[in-house]
Protein backbone atom coordinates (compact mmCIF):
# COMPACT_ATOMS: atom_id res chain seq x y z
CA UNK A 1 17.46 9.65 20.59
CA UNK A 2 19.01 7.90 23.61
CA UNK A 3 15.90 6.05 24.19
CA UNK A 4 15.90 5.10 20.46
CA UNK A 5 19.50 4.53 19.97
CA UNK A 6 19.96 6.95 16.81
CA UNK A 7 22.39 9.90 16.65
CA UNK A 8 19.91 11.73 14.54
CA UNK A 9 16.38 13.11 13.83
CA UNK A 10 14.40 14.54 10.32
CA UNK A 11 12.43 17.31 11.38
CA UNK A 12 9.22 17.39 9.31
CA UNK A 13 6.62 19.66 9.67
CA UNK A 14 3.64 17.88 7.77
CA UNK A 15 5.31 16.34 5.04
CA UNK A 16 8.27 19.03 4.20
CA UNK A 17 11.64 18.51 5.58
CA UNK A 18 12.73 21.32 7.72
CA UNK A 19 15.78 20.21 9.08
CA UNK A 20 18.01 17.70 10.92
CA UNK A 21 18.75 17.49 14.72
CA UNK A 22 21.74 15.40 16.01
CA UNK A 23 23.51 14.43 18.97
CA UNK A 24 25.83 17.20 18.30
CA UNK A 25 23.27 19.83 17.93
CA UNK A 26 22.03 18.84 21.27
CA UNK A 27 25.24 18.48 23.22
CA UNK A 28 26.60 22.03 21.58
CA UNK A 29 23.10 23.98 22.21
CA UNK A 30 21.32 22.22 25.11
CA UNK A 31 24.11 20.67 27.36
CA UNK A 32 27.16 23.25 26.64
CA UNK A 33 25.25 26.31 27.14
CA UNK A 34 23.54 24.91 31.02
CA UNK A 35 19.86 24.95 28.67
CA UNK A 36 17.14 22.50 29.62
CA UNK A 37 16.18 19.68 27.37
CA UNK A 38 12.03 20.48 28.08
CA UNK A 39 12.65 24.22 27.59
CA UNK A 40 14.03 23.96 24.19
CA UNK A 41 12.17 23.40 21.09
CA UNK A 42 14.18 21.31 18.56
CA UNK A 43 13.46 24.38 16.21
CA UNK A 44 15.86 26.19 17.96
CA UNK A 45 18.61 23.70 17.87
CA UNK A 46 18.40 22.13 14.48
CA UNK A 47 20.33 22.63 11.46
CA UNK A 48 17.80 23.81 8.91
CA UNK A 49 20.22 23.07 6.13
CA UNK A 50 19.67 19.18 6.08
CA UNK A 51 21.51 17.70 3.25
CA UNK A 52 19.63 14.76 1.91
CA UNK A 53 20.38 11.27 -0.10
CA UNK A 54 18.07 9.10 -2.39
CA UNK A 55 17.64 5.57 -1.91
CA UNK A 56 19.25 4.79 -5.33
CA UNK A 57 22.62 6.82 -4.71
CA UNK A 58 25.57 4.40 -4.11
CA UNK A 59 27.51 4.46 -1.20
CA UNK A 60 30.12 6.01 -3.32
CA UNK A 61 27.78 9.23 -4.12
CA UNK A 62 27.03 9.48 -0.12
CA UNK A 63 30.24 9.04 1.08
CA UNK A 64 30.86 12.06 -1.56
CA UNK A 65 27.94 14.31 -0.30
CA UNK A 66 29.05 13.53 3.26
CA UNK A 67 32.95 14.95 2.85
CA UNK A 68 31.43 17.80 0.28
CA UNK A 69 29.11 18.71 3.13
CA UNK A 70 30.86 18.13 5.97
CA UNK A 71 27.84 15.99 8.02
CA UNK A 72 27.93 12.98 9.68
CA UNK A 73 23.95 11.96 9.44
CA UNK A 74 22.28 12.02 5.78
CA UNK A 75 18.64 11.66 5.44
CA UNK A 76 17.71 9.13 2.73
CA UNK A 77 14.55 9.94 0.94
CA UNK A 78 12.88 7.73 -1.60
CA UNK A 79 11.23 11.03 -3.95
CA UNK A 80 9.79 13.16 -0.75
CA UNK A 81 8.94 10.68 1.88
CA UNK A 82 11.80 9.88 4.51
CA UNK A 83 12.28 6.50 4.96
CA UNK A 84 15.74 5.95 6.86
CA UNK A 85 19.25 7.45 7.82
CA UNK A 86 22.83 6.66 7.26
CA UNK A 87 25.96 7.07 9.28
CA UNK A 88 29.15 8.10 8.27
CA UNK A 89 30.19 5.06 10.40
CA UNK A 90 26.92 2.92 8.37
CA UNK A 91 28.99 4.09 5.24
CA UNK A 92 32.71 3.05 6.40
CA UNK A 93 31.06 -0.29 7.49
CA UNK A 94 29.31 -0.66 3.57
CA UNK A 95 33.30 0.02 2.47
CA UNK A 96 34.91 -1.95 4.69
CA UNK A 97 32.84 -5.11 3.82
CA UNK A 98 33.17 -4.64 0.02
CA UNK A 99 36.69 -4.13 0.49
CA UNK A 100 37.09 -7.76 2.67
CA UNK A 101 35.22 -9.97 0.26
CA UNK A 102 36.82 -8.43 -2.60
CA UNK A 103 40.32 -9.40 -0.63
CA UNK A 104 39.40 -12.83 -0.13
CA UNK A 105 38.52 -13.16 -3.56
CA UNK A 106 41.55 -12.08 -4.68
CA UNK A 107 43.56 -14.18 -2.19
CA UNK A 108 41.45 -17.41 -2.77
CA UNK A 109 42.32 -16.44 -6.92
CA UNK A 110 46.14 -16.01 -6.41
CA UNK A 111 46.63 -19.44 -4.30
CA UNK A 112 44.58 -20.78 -7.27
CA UNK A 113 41.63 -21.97 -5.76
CA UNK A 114 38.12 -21.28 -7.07
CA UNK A 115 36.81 -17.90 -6.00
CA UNK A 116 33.31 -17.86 -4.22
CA UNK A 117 30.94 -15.16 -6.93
CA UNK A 118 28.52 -13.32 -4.88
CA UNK A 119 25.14 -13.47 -6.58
């Protein structure tokens, strides 16, 4: 993960999804507990209850599942196949930006000059 720069991992085994391992997982089972990173299998590490997103769900819907769930990494899945992962702090970032062009707009709309339309 360090190598990669990602605070997460699907675990797949063939093409099913059985689980999630994060930074956490390692730090809390590996690191905390004096373990070796070669002598443990991710199996044994991993949360097997790996809450996942599809690629049409809004932001909205996975900042939702996120709070409801209480995780920090979801798994986004277009049908069955993987094909990314999104932060909490990927999520915030997504808000944040909406919320700044929607300011300017409004700012650029109250001192009466023509708003900028995205699109």
């Amino acid at each position: 993960m360090a190598e990669k720069d990602t605070g997460s991992l699907v675990v797949m085994e063939g093409e099913e999804l059985v689980g999630i391992v994060t930074e956490r997982h390692y730090a809390r089972n590996v690191v905390l507990k004096g373990e070796t990173s070669p002598a443990t299998p991710v199996r044994d590490i991993m949360e097997r209850h790996a809450v996942i997103a599809q690629s049409g769900q809004s932001v909205d819907e996975c900042m939702a599942i996120m709070s409801e769930e209480r995780v920090r990494h979801l798994p986004v899945f277009e049908g069955r196949k993987p094909i990314g992962i999104v932060s909490i702090g990927d999520l915030v970032k997504s808000i944040i930006g909406d919320q700044k062009f929607v300011i300017f707009q409004l700012e650029q709309y109250i001192h009466g000059e023509r708003a900028i339309v995205d699109g």
